[in-house]
Amino acid sequence: MYSGSSDGESHEAAQRRIPPASSMLWVRNLRRFIGSGAGLGSEALMELETKRILLDIFKEKQQKSAEGGTIPSFYKKKPEEGSISHRVQRLAKYRFLKKQSDLLLNADDLDAMWVCLRENCVIDDATGAEKMNYEDFCHIASVCTEQIGPKCRRFFSPSNFMKFEKDESGRIAILPFYLYVMRTVSLTQARIDMSELDEDSDGFLQPHEMEAYIRGLIPNLAQLRDMPAAFIQMYCRIAAHKFFFFCDPHRRGKACIKKVLLSNCLQELMELHQESEEEVTDSEQAENWFSLTSAQRICDMFLALDKDSNGTLSKQELGEYADGTLTGIFIERVYDEHVRRGKGGGGNTREMDFESFLDFVLALENKDTPEGLTYLFRCLDLSGRGFLITPDIHTLFRDVHQKWIEGGNYELCIEDVRDESRDMVKPADPLRITLADLLACKQGGTVASMLIDVRGFWAHDNRENLLQEEEEPEEE
């Protein structure tokens, strides 16, 4: 009993001697030190700062969501230049594009694949074409994987084999398959290059970014390598404009990268890879908008029309385009619909700049395309109703008829031309011709030419003779 009493007293004394942890000075100081973050390492500080930032962002989103109610967010502010989020975004994009680029086949890989295809294929006795069945296809896949690496394996999938036309024995030709691989690699490389130039990473290219992409291609395009250095900037401006004419129909000032890759414009540009000048005739060079010959032609045309050398075209100056065969009412409508008014009331008010001139030329040279016909239809739609009626056609063709008679041609009946135009279009509503009707009839470009250009009407009126002249040299 005596010893038990002594132990109880000693325990109570120990409790009185040791104060609680929260009251100790060194504990309070340590907690204060850690809470401030001063005692943490750099990595721990970064984790703490990241946690704080994410918590702030979460609270801000919760607050905005509560204030906005059920209205969904449709605008996301882009990160500011130089901010942490902007740097992280650029670094992530760089690493992703680098990884995708490393997965691409280079020129040596493509050559090795072609050798593998030719060494392991069979010759068709009937046609002499080099072909392979699915067993050959799988064998070639194994050989290519050993020689080139696993990055070529994705081209030898069963679904890819089924994409190609097969003969009675279930074989496909090796050449179409190889061209498919080359085109896939080329388009992927083009997408990587465009994405690198996409500064805000929104999947769209602005005009200066598109020009930079074309400028980077010039040394690799055989027909553009010898371009004068002084003309490069103007060439890039002209070439980029065609991409925006076809890939930016709403004129937002940016073209979707996916749409650019799928457009005929990129394919037309890549045609300039052909090495030998003998392979390309002068007429083919002139028809290709991206050729050096065509770009110089556009510049010379604009300079020749600009009589007062003020850098813009008046209605009178543009009226001399194509030897003055375009009607006056069409020129007026072009300025009404597609030429911006000058900011002041000075000399350049209502004059066409070089960018608008490029749109004008592209529309006239591509009348049968939806983009070109849309441009022209806005000019034909005199009242802005969205469709043409009989008085519109009569008014438009009246100027063509006048130029036709002045050229010493036979007398025309405007009503006959009007009825012929309607028969060519076959509109859904007999009393109205819409843009959709012109696109559906596949002759919208011809009808538009008949209403705006006396030379276009002459070509339609003499179409049988012109067709016969084209066939005679072929027979010889």
CSV table of C-alpha atoms in Angstrom, one decimal:
chain,number,residue,atom,x,y,z
A,1,MET,CA,0.0,0.0,0.0
A,2,TYR,CA,2.9,2.3,0.8
A,3,SER,CA,4.6,1.7,-2.5
A,4,GLY,CA,1.4,2.2,-4.5
A,5,SER,CA,0.8,5.5,-2.9
A,6,SER,CA,4.4,6.5,-3.7
A,7,ASP,CA,4.0,5.6,-7.5
A,8,GLY,CA,0.8,7.7,-7.7
A,9,GLU,CA,2.5,10.7,-6.3
A,10,SER,CA,5.5,10.4,-8.6
A,11,HIS,CA,3.2,10.1,-11.7
A,12,GLU,CA,1.2,13.3,-10.7
A,13,ALA,CA,4.5,15.1,-10.1
A,14,ALA,CA,5.7,14.1,-13.6
A,15,GLN,CA,2.5,15.5,-15.2
A,16,ARG,CA,3.1,18.7,-13.4
A,17,ARG,CA,6.7,18.9,-14.6
A,18,ILE,CA,6.0,18.3,-18.4
A,19,PRO,CA,3.9,21.0,-20.0
A,20,PRO,CA,1.6,20.1,-23.0
A,21,ALA,CA,3.2,20.1,-26.4
A,22,SER,CA,1.1,23.1,-27.6
A,23,SER,CA,2.4,25.3,-24.8
A,24,MET,CA,6.1,24.6,-25.5
A,25,LEU,CA,7.9,27.5,-27.2
A,26,TRP,CA,10.0,25.3,-29.6
A,27,VAL,CA,6.9,23.5,-30.8
A,28,ARG,CA,5.1,26.7,-31.5
A,29,ASN,CA,8.1,28.1,-33.3
A,30,LEU,CA,8.5,24.9,-35.4
A,31,ARG,CA,4.9,24.9,-36.4
A,32,ARG,CA,5.1,28.6,-37.3
A,33,PHE,CA,8.3,27.9,-39.3
A,34,ILE,CA,6.8,25.0,-41.3
A,35,GLY,CA,3.5,26.8,-41.9
A,36,SER,CA,5.2,29.7,-43.5
A,37,GLY,CA,7.0,27.3,-45.9
A,38,ALA,CA,10.4,28.7,-45.0
A,39,GLY,CA,11.6,25.3,-43.7
A,40,LEU,CA,10.6,23.3,-46.8
A,41,GLY,CA,12.8,22.3,-49.7
A,42,SER,CA,12.4,23.7,-53.2
A,43,GLU,CA,10.4,20.7,-54.4
A,44,ALA,CA,8.1,20.8,-51.4
A,45,LEU,CA,7.6,24.5,-51.9
A,46,MET,CA,6.7,23.9,-55.6
A,47,GLU,CA,4.1,21.3,-54.5
A,48,LEU,CA,2.7,23.6,-52.0
A,49,GLU,CA,2.5,26.5,-54.5
A,50,THR,CA,0.9,24.2,-57.1
A,51,LYS,CA,-1.7,23.0,-54.6
A,52,ARG,CA,-2.5,26.6,-53.7
A,53,ILE,CA,-2.9,27.7,-57.3
A,54,LEU,CA,-5.1,24.7,-58.2
A,55,LEU,CA,-7.3,25.4,-55.1
A,56,ASP,CA,-7.7,29.1,-56.2
A,57,ILE,CA,-8.6,28.0,-59.7
A,58,PHE,CA,-11.1,25.5,-58.4
A,59,LYS,CA,-12.7,28.1,-56.1
A,60,GLU,CA,-12.8,30.7,-59.0
A,61,LYS,CA,-14.5,28.2,-61.3
A,62,GLN,CA,-17.0,27.3,-58.6
A,63,GLN,CA,-17.8,30.9,-58.1
A,64,LYS,CA,-18.3,31.6,-61.8
A,65,SER,CA,-20.4,28.5,-62.2
A,66,ALA,CA,-22.7,29.6,-59.3
A,67,GLU,CA,-23.0,33.1,-60.8
A,68,GLY,CA,-23.6,31.8,-64.3
A,69,GLY,CA,-26.2,29.3,-63.4
A,70,THR,CA,-26.9,26.7,-66.1
A,71,ILE,CA,-25.4,28.7,-69.0
A,72,PRO,CA,-22.4,26.8,-70.4
A,73,SER,CA,-19.1,28.4,-71.0
A,74,PHE,CA,-18.3,29.2,-74.6
A,75,TYR,CA,-15.2,31.3,-74.3
A,76,LYS,CA,-11.9,30.4,-72.7
A,77,LYS,CA,-9.4,33.0,-72.2
A,78,LYS,CA,-6.0,32.2,-73.7
A,79,PRO,CA,-3.0,32.2,-71.4
A,80,GLU,CA,-1.0,35.4,-71.4
A,81,GLU,CA,2.3,35.6,-73.1
A,82,GLY,CA,5.1,34.7,-70.7
A,83,SER,CA,2.8,33.2,-68.0
A,84,ILE,CA,3.5,29.8,-66.5
A,85,SER,CA,0.5,28.3,-68.2
A,86,HIS,CA,1.7,29.6,-71.5
A,87,ARG,CA,5.2,28.2,-71.1
A,88,VAL,CA,3.8,24.8,-70.0
A,89,GLN,CA,1.5,24.8,-73.0
A,90,ARG,CA,4.3,25.6,-75.4
A,91,LEU,CA,6.6,22.9,-73.8
A,92,ALA,CA,3.9,20.3,-73.9
A,93,LYS,CA,3.2,21.1,-77.6
A,94,TYR,CA,6.9,21.0,-78.4
A,95,ARG,CA,7.3,17.6,-76.8
A,96,PHE,CA,4.2,16.2,-78.4
A,97,LEU,CA,5.2,17.3,-81.9
A,98,LYS,CA,8.7,16.0,-81.4
A,99,LYS,CA,7.4,12.6,-80.4
A,100,GLN,CA,5.1,12.6,-83.5
A,101,SER,CA,8.0,13.6,-85.7
A,102,ASP,CA,10.2,10.8,-84.4
A,103,LEU,CA,7.5,8.3,-85.3
A,104,LEU,CA,7.5,9.4,-89.0
A,105,LEU,CA,9.4,7.5,-91.7
A,106,ASN,CA,12.2,9.5,-93.3
A,107,ALA,CA,13.4,9.4,-96.9
A,108,ASP,CA,15.8,6.4,-96.2
A,109,ASP,CA,13.0,4.5,-94.5
A,110,LEU,CA,10.7,5.0,-97.4
A,111,ASP,CA,13.4,3.8,-99.8
A,112,ALA,CA,14.0,0.7,-97.7
A,113,MET,CA,10.2,0.0,-97.6
A,114,TRP,CA,10.0,0.2,-101.4
A,115,VAL,CA,12.9,-2.2,-101.8
A,116,CYS,CA,11.2,-4.6,-99.4
A,117,LEU,CA,8.0,-4.4,-101.3
A,118,ARG,CA,9.7,-5.1,-104.7
A,119,GLU,CA,11.8,-7.9,-103.4
A,120,ASN,CA,8.9,-9.8,-101.8
A,121,CYS,CA,6.1,-9.2,-104.3
A,122,VAL,CA,4.9,-11.4,-107.2
A,123,ILE,CA,4.5,-10.4,-110.9
A,124,ASP,CA,1.0,-10.6,-112.4
A,125,ASP,CA,1.4,-12.7,-115.6
A,126,ALA,CA,-1.5,-10.9,-117.3
A,127,THR,CA,-0.6,-7.3,-116.6
A,128,GLY,CA,3.0,-7.4,-115.4
A,129,ALA,CA,2.0,-5.4,-112.3
A,130,GLU,CA,3.8,-6.1,-109.0
A,131,LYS,CA,1.3,-7.4,-106.4
A,132,MET,CA,1.1,-9.0,-103.0
A,133,ASN,CA,-1.5,-11.1,-101.2
A,134,TYR,CA,-2.2,-10.9,-97.5
A,135,GLU,CA,0.5,-13.5,-96.6
A,136,ASP,CA,3.1,-11.5,-98.6
A,137,PHE,CA,1.8,-8.4,-96.9
A,138,CYS,CA,2.4,-9.8,-93.4
A,139,HIS,CA,5.8,-11.1,-94.4
A,140,ILE,CA,6.8,-7.7,-95.8
A,141,ALA,CA,5.6,-6.2,-92.5
A,142,SER,CA,8.0,-8.4,-90.6
A,143,VAL,CA,10.9,-7.6,-92.9
A,144,CYS,CA,10.3,-3.9,-92.8
A,145,THR,CA,10.0,-4.0,-89.0
A,146,GLU,CA,13.4,-5.7,-88.7
A,147,GLN,CA,15.1,-3.3,-91.1
A,148,ILE,CA,13.3,0.0,-90.4
A,149,GLY,CA,11.8,-0.4,-86.9
A,150,PRO,CA,8.4,-0.6,-85.3
A,151,LYS,CA,7.4,2.8,-86.6
A,152,CYS,CA,6.4,1.3,-90.0
A,153,ARG,CA,4.2,-1.4,-88.4
A,154,ARG,CA,1.1,0.8,-88.4
A,155,PHE,CA,0.9,0.9,-92.2
A,156,PHE,CA,0.7,-2.9,-92.4
A,157,SER,CA,-2.6,-3.3,-90.5
A,158,PRO,CA,-5.4,-5.6,-91.9
A,159,SER,CA,-7.7,-2.5,-92.3
A,160,ASN,CA,-5.1,-0.9,-94.6
A,161,PHE,CA,-4.8,-3.9,-96.7
A,162,MET,CA,-8.6,-3.9,-97.2
A,163,LYS,CA,-8.6,-0.3,-98.4
A,164,PHE,CA,-7.0,-1.3,-101.8
A,165,GLU,CA,-8.6,-2.9,-104.8
A,166,LYS,CA,-7.9,-6.6,-105.1
A,167,ASP,CA,-7.8,-8.9,-108.1
A,168,GLU,CA,-9.4,-12.4,-108.4
A,169,SER,CA,-6.6,-13.9,-106.3
A,170,GLY,CA,-7.1,-11.4,-103.5
A,171,ARG,CA,-3.8,-9.5,-104.3
A,172,ILE,CA,-3.2,-5.8,-104.2
A,173,ALA,CA,-0.7,-3.8,-106.3
A,174,ILE,CA,2.3,-2.6,-104.3
A,175,LEU,CA,2.5,0.9,-106.0
A,176,PRO,CA,-0.8,2.3,-104.7
A,177,PHE,CA,0.1,1.0,-101.2
A,178,TYR,CA,3.5,2.7,-101.4
A,179,LEU,CA,2.0,5.9,-102.6
A,180,TYR,CA,-0.5,5.8,-99.8
A,181,VAL,CA,2.3,5.5,-97.3
A,182,MET,CA,4.2,8.4,-98.9
A,183,ARG,CA,1.1,10.6,-98.8
A,184,THR,CA,0.3,9.7,-95.2
A,185,VAL,CA,3.8,10.6,-94.2
A,186,SER,CA,3.8,13.8,-96.2
A,187,LEU,CA,0.4,15.0,-94.7
A,188,THR,CA,1.5,14.1,-91.2
A,189,GLN,CA,4.8,16.1,-91.6
A,190,ALA,CA,2.8,19.0,-93.0
A,191,ARG,CA,0.4,18.9,-90.0
A,192,ILE,CA,3.4,18.9,-87.6
A,193,ASP,CA,5.0,21.8,-89.4
A,194,MET,CA,1.8,23.8,-89.4
A,195,SER,CA,1.1,23.0,-85.8
A,196,GLU,CA,4.6,24.3,-84.9
A,197,LEU,CA,3.7,27.7,-86.5
A,198,ASP,CA,0.3,27.8,-84.7
A,199,GLU,CA,1.2,30.2,-82.0
A,200,ASP,CA,-1.9,30.0,-79.9
A,201,SER,CA,-2.4,26.3,-80.5
A,202,ASP,CA,-6.1,26.6,-81.5
A,203,GLY,CA,-5.8,24.5,-84.7
A,204,PHE,CA,-6.0,27.5,-87.0
A,205,LEU,CA,-3.4,29.4,-89.0
A,206,GLN,CA,-3.4,33.1,-89.4
A,207,PRO,CA,-2.2,34.7,-92.7
A,208,HIS,CA,1.3,35.4,-91.4
A,209,GLU,CA,1.6,31.9,-90.1
A,210,MET,CA,0.5,30.4,-93.4
A,211,GLU,CA,3.0,32.6,-95.2
A,212,ALA,CA,5.8,31.4,-92.9
A,213,TYR,CA,4.8,27.8,-93.7
A,214,ILE,CA,5.0,28.4,-97.4
A,215,ARG,CA,8.3,30.3,-97.0
A,216,GLY,CA,9.8,27.2,-95.3
A,217,LEU,CA,8.7,25.0,-98.2
A,218,ILE,CA,10.3,27.1,-101.0
A,219,PRO,CA,13.8,25.5,-100.6
A,220,ASN,CA,12.3,22.0,-100.9
A,221,LEU,CA,10.2,22.7,-104.0
A,222,ALA,CA,12.2,22.2,-107.2
A,223,GLN,CA,10.3,24.7,-109.3
A,224,LEU,CA,10.7,27.5,-106.7
A,225,ARG,CA,14.3,27.1,-105.6
A,226,ASP,CA,15.6,29.8,-108.0
A,227,MET,CA,13.0,32.3,-107.0
A,228,PRO,CA,14.5,35.9,-106.7
A,229,ALA,CA,14.9,36.7,-103.0
A,230,ALA,CA,13.2,40.1,-103.5
A,231,PHE,CA,10.0,38.3,-104.7
A,232,ILE,CA,9.7,35.7,-101.9
A,233,GLN,CA,7.6,37.9,-99.6
A,234,MET,CA,5.1,38.8,-102.4
A,235,TYR,CA,5.0,35.2,-103.6
A,236,CYS,CA,4.1,33.9,-100.1
A,237,ARG,CA,1.4,36.5,-99.8
A,238,ILE,CA,-0.2,35.4,-103.2
A,239,ALA,CA,0.2,31.7,-102.4
A,240,ALA,CA,-1.3,32.0,-98.9
A,241,HIS,CA,-4.3,33.9,-100.2
A,242,LYS,CA,-5.6,31.0,-102.1
A,243,PHE,CA,-5.6,28.8,-99.0
A,244,PHE,CA,-7.7,31.4,-97.2
A,245,PHE,CA,-10.0,31.9,-100.2
A,246,PHE,CA,-10.9,28.2,-100.1
A,247,CYS,CA,-10.4,27.3,-96.5
A,248,ASP,CA,-11.8,30.4,-94.8
A,249,PRO,CA,-15.1,31.0,-96.6
A,250,HIS,CA,-16.5,33.2,-93.8
A,251,ARG,CA,-13.4,35.5,-93.9
A,252,ARG,CA,-12.6,35.2,-90.3
A,253,GLY,CA,-8.9,35.7,-91.0
A,254,LYS,CA,-7.8,32.1,-90.0
A,255,ALA,CA,-7.8,28.8,-91.8
A,256,CYS,CA,-8.4,25.4,-90.1
A,257,ILE,CA,-5.3,23.2,-90.3
A,258,LYS,CA,-7.4,20.1,-91.0
A,259,LYS,CA,-9.2,21.8,-93.8
A,260,VAL,CA,-6.0,23.0,-95.3
A,261,LEU,CA,-4.5,19.5,-95.3
A,262,LEU,CA,-7.6,18.1,-97.0
A,263,SER,CA,-7.9,20.9,-99.6
A,264,ASN,CA,-6.8,20.6,-103.2
A,265,CYS,CA,-4.6,23.7,-102.6
A,266,LEU,CA,-2.0,21.8,-100.7
A,267,GLN,CA,-1.9,19.1,-103.4
A,268,GLU,CA,-1.5,21.8,-106.1
A,269,LEU,CA,1.4,23.4,-104.1
A,270,MET,CA,3.1,20.0,-103.7
A,271,GLU,CA,3.0,19.5,-107.5
A,272,LEU,CA,6.0,21.9,-107.6
A,273,HIS,CA,8.2,19.1,-106.3
A,274,GLN,CA,8.7,17.9,-109.9
A,275,GLU,CA,12.4,18.2,-110.6
A,276,SER,CA,12.6,18.4,-114.4
A,277,GLU,CA,11.3,21.5,-116.2
A,278,GLU,CA,10.5,19.3,-119.2
A,279,GLU,CA,7.9,17.5,-117.2
A,280,VAL,CA,5.9,20.7,-116.8
A,281,THR,CA,4.6,22.6,-119.8
A,282,ASP,CA,4.2,26.4,-119.8
A,283,SER,CA,0.4,26.1,-119.8
A,284,GLU,CA,0.5,23.8,-116.8
A,285,GLN,CA,2.7,26.3,-115.0
A,286,ALA,CA,0.3,29.1,-115.8
A,287,GLU,CA,-2.7,27.1,-114.6
A,288,ASN,CA,-1.0,26.3,-111.3
A,289,TRP,CA,-1.7,29.2,-109.0
A,290,PHE,CA,1.4,28.4,-106.9
A,291,SER,CA,3.9,28.4,-109.8
A,292,LEU,CA,6.3,31.2,-110.1
A,293,THR,CA,5.0,32.0,-113.5
A,294,SER,CA,1.4,32.4,-112.2
A,295,ALA,CA,2.5,34.6,-109.3
A,296,GLN,CA,4.4,36.9,-111.6
A,297,ARG,CA,1.5,37.0,-113.9
A,298,ILE,CA,-0.8,38.2,-111.1
A,299,CYS,CA,1.6,40.9,-110.1
A,300,ASP,CA,2.1,42.1,-113.6
A,301,MET,CA,-1.6,42.2,-114.2
A,302,PHE,CA,-2.3,44.3,-111.1
A,303,LEU,CA,0.5,46.7,-112.0
A,304,ALA,CA,-0.7,47.1,-115.6
A,305,LEU,CA,-4.3,47.9,-114.4
A,306,ASP,CA,-3.1,50.4,-111.7
A,307,LYS,CA,-2.7,53.3,-114.2
A,308,ASP,CA,-2.2,55.9,-111.5
A,309,SER,CA,0.2,53.7,-109.5
A,310,ASN,CA,-1.5,54.4,-106.1
A,311,GLY,CA,-1.6,50.7,-105.1
A,312,THR,CA,-5.4,50.3,-105.6
A,313,LEU,CA,-7.7,49.9,-108.5
A,314,SER,CA,-10.7,52.1,-109.3
A,315,LYS,CA,-13.8,50.8,-111.1
A,316,GLN,CA,-12.5,52.2,-114.4
A,317,GLU,CA,-9.1,50.5,-113.9
A,318,LEU,CA,-10.6,47.2,-113.0
A,319,GLY,CA,-13.0,47.5,-116.0
A,320,GLU,CA,-9.9,46.9,-118.2
A,321,TYR,CA,-9.4,43.4,-116.7
A,322,ALA,CA,-9.5,40.6,-119.4
A,323,ASP,CA,-9.4,43.2,-122.2
A,324,GLY,CA,-12.6,44.9,-120.9
A,325,THR,CA,-15.0,42.0,-121.6
A,326,LEU,CA,-16.6,42.1,-118.1
A,327,THR,CA,-19.8,44.1,-117.9
A,328,GLY,CA,-20.1,47.4,-116.1
A,329,ILE,CA,-22.9,46.3,-113.8
A,330,PHE,CA,-20.8,43.3,-112.7
A,331,ILE,CA,-17.8,45.6,-111.9
A,332,GLU,CA,-20.2,47.8,-109.9
A,333,ARG,CA,-21.6,44.8,-108.0
A,334,VAL,CA,-18.0,43.6,-107.2
A,335,TYR,CA,-17.3,46.9,-105.5
A,336,ASP,CA,-20.6,46.9,-103.7
A,337,GLU,CA,-20.2,43.4,-102.2
A,338,HIS,CA,-16.4,42.7,-102.0
A,339,VAL,CA,-14.6,46.0,-101.7
A,340,ARG,CA,-14.3,47.7,-98.3
A,341,ARG,CA,-15.1,51.4,-98.1
A,342,GLY,CA,-12.2,53.7,-97.3
A,343,LYS,CA,-12.1,55.1,-93.8
A,344,GLY,CA,-11.8,58.6,-95.0
A,345,GLY,CA,-13.5,60.4,-97.9
A,346,GLY,CA,-10.2,60.8,-99.7
A,347,GLY,CA,-8.9,59.4,-103.0
A,348,ASN,CA,-8.7,55.7,-102.0
A,349,THR,CA,-12.4,55.5,-101.1
A,350,ARG,CA,-14.1,52.5,-102.7
A,351,GLU,CA,-10.9,51.3,-104.5
A,352,MET,CA,-9.8,47.7,-104.7
A,353,ASP,CA,-6.6,46.8,-102.8
A,354,PHE,CA,-4.3,43.9,-103.8
A,355,GLU,CA,-6.0,41.4,-101.3
A,356,SER,CA,-9.4,42.1,-102.8
A,357,PHE,CA,-7.9,41.8,-106.3
A,358,LEU,CA,-6.6,38.3,-105.5
A,359,ASP,CA,-10.1,37.3,-104.3
A,360,PHE,CA,-11.5,38.7,-107.6
A,361,VAL,CA,-9.1,36.8,-109.8
A,362,LEU,CA,-9.5,33.5,-107.8
A,363,ALA,CA,-13.3,33.7,-108.1
A,364,LEU,CA,-13.1,34.3,-111.9
A,365,GLU,CA,-10.6,31.5,-112.4
A,366,ASN,CA,-12.5,29.1,-110.2
A,367,LYS,CA,-16.1,29.8,-111.2
A,368,ASP,CA,-17.1,26.1,-111.0
A,369,THR,CA,-16.1,25.7,-107.4
A,370,PRO,CA,-18.5,26.4,-104.5
A,371,GLU,CA,-16.2,29.2,-103.2
A,372,GLY,CA,-15.9,30.9,-106.6
A,373,LEU,CA,-19.6,30.6,-107.4
A,374,THR,CA,-20.5,32.0,-103.9
A,375,TYR,CA,-18.4,35.0,-104.6
A,376,LEU,CA,-20.0,35.6,-108.0
A,377,PHE,CA,-23.5,34.9,-106.8
A,378,ARG,CA,-23.4,37.8,-104.3
A,379,CYS,CA,-22.7,40.0,-107.3
A,380,LEU,CA,-25.5,38.5,-109.4
A,381,ASP,CA,-28.0,38.9,-106.6
A,382,LEU,CA,-28.8,42.5,-107.4
A,383,SER,CA,-31.3,43.0,-104.6
A,384,GLY,CA,-29.7,40.8,-101.9
A,385,ARG,CA,-32.7,38.5,-101.7
A,386,GLY,CA,-30.7,35.3,-101.9
A,387,PHE,CA,-32.1,34.3,-105.3
A,388,LEU,CA,-32.3,35.6,-108.9
A,389,ILE,CA,-35.6,36.4,-110.6
A,390,THR,CA,-36.4,37.1,-114.3
A,391,PRO,CA,-35.7,40.9,-114.0
A,392,ASP,CA,-32.3,40.2,-112.5
A,393,ILE,CA,-31.2,38.0,-115.4
A,394,HIS,CA,-32.6,40.5,-117.9
A,395,THR,CA,-30.7,43.4,-116.3
A,396,LEU,CA,-27.4,41.4,-116.0
A,397,PHE,CA,-27.5,40.2,-119.6
A,398,ARG,CA,-28.4,43.6,-121.0
A,399,ASP,CA,-24.8,44.7,-120.7
A,400,VAL,CA,-23.5,41.5,-122.2
A,401,HIS,CA,-25.9,42.0,-125.1
A,402,GLN,CA,-24.6,45.5,-125.6
A,403,LYS,CA,-21.0,44.4,-125.7
A,404,TRP,CA,-22.0,41.5,-128.0
A,405,ILE,CA,-23.5,43.9,-130.6
A,406,GLU,CA,-20.6,46.3,-130.3
A,407,GLY,CA,-18.3,43.4,-131.2
A,408,GLY,CA,-20.1,43.0,-134.6
A,409,ASN,CA,-21.9,39.8,-133.7
A,410,TYR,CA,-25.4,38.8,-134.8
A,411,GLU,CA,-28.5,40.1,-133.0
A,412,LEU,CA,-29.6,38.2,-129.9
A,413,CYS,CA,-33.0,37.8,-128.2
A,414,ILE,CA,-32.5,38.4,-124.5
A,415,GLU,CA,-35.6,36.3,-123.7
A,416,ASP,CA,-34.1,33.3,-125.4
A,417,VAL,CA,-30.9,33.6,-123.4
A,418,ARG,CA,-32.9,34.0,-120.2
A,419,ASP,CA,-34.9,30.8,-121.0
A,420,GLU,CA,-31.7,28.9,-121.9
A,421,SER,CA,-30.1,29.9,-118.6
A,422,ARG,CA,-33.2,28.6,-116.7
A,423,ASP,CA,-33.1,25.3,-118.6
A,424,MET,CA,-29.4,24.8,-117.8
A,425,VAL,CA,-30.0,25.4,-114.1
A,426,LYS,CA,-33.3,23.6,-113.7
A,427,PRO,CA,-34.2,25.4,-110.4
A,428,ALA,CA,-36.4,23.9,-107.8
A,429,ASP,CA,-38.6,26.9,-108.0
A,430,PRO,CA,-39.2,27.9,-111.7
A,431,LEU,CA,-39.4,31.6,-110.7
A,432,ARG,CA,-36.2,31.7,-108.6
A,433,ILE,CA,-32.6,30.6,-109.1
A,434,THR,CA,-30.7,30.2,-105.8
A,435,LEU,CA,-27.0,29.5,-105.1
A,436,ALA,CA,-27.9,25.9,-104.3
A,437,ASP,CA,-29.5,25.5,-107.7
A,438,LEU,CA,-26.4,26.8,-109.4
A,439,LEU,CA,-24.2,24.4,-107.4
A,440,ALA,CA,-26.5,21.4,-108.0
A,441,CYS,CA,-26.8,21.9,-111.8
A,442,LYS,CA,-22.9,21.6,-112.3
A,443,GLN,CA,-23.1,24.4,-114.8
A,444,GLY,CA,-23.2,27.3,-112.5
A,445,GLY,CA,-19.9,28.6,-113.6
A,446,THR,CA,-21.0,28.7,-117.3
A,447,VAL,CA,-24.3,30.4,-116.4
A,448,ALA,CA,-22.4,33.0,-114.4
A,449,SER,CA,-19.9,33.6,-117.2
A,450,MET,CA,-22.9,34.2,-119.6
A,451,LEU,CA,-24.3,36.9,-117.4
A,452,ILE,CA,-21.1,38.8,-116.6
A,453,ASP,CA,-18.6,38.3,-119.4
A,454,VAL,CA,-19.2,38.7,-123.2
A,455,ARG,CA,-16.3,36.4,-123.8
A,456,GLY,CA,-17.9,33.8,-121.5
A,457,PHE,CA,-21.1,34.0,-123.5
A,458,TRP,CA,-19.2,33.7,-126.8
A,459,ALA,CA,-17.5,30.6,-125.5
A,460,HIS,CA,-20.9,29.1,-124.6
A,461,ASP,CA,-22.4,30.1,-127.9
A,462,ASN,CA,-19.5,28.5,-129.9
A,463,ARG,CA,-19.0,25.5,-127.6
A,464,GLU,CA,-19.6,23.0,-130.3
A,465,ASN,CA,-17.0,24.6,-132.6
A,466,LEU,CA,-14.5,24.9,-129.8
A,467,LEU,CA,-15.0,21.2,-128.8
A,468,GLN,CA,-14.4,20.2,-132.4
A,469,GLU,CA,-11.2,22.2,-132.6
A,470,GLU,CA,-9.9,20.5,-129.4
A,471,GLU,CA,-10.6,17.0,-130.8
A,472,GLU,CA,-9.0,17.6,-134.2
A,473,PRO,CA,-5.3,17.8,-133.0
A,474,GLU,CA,-5.9,14.6,-130.9
A,475,GLU,CA,-7.0,12.7,-134.0
A,476,GLU,CA,-3.9,13.9,-136.0
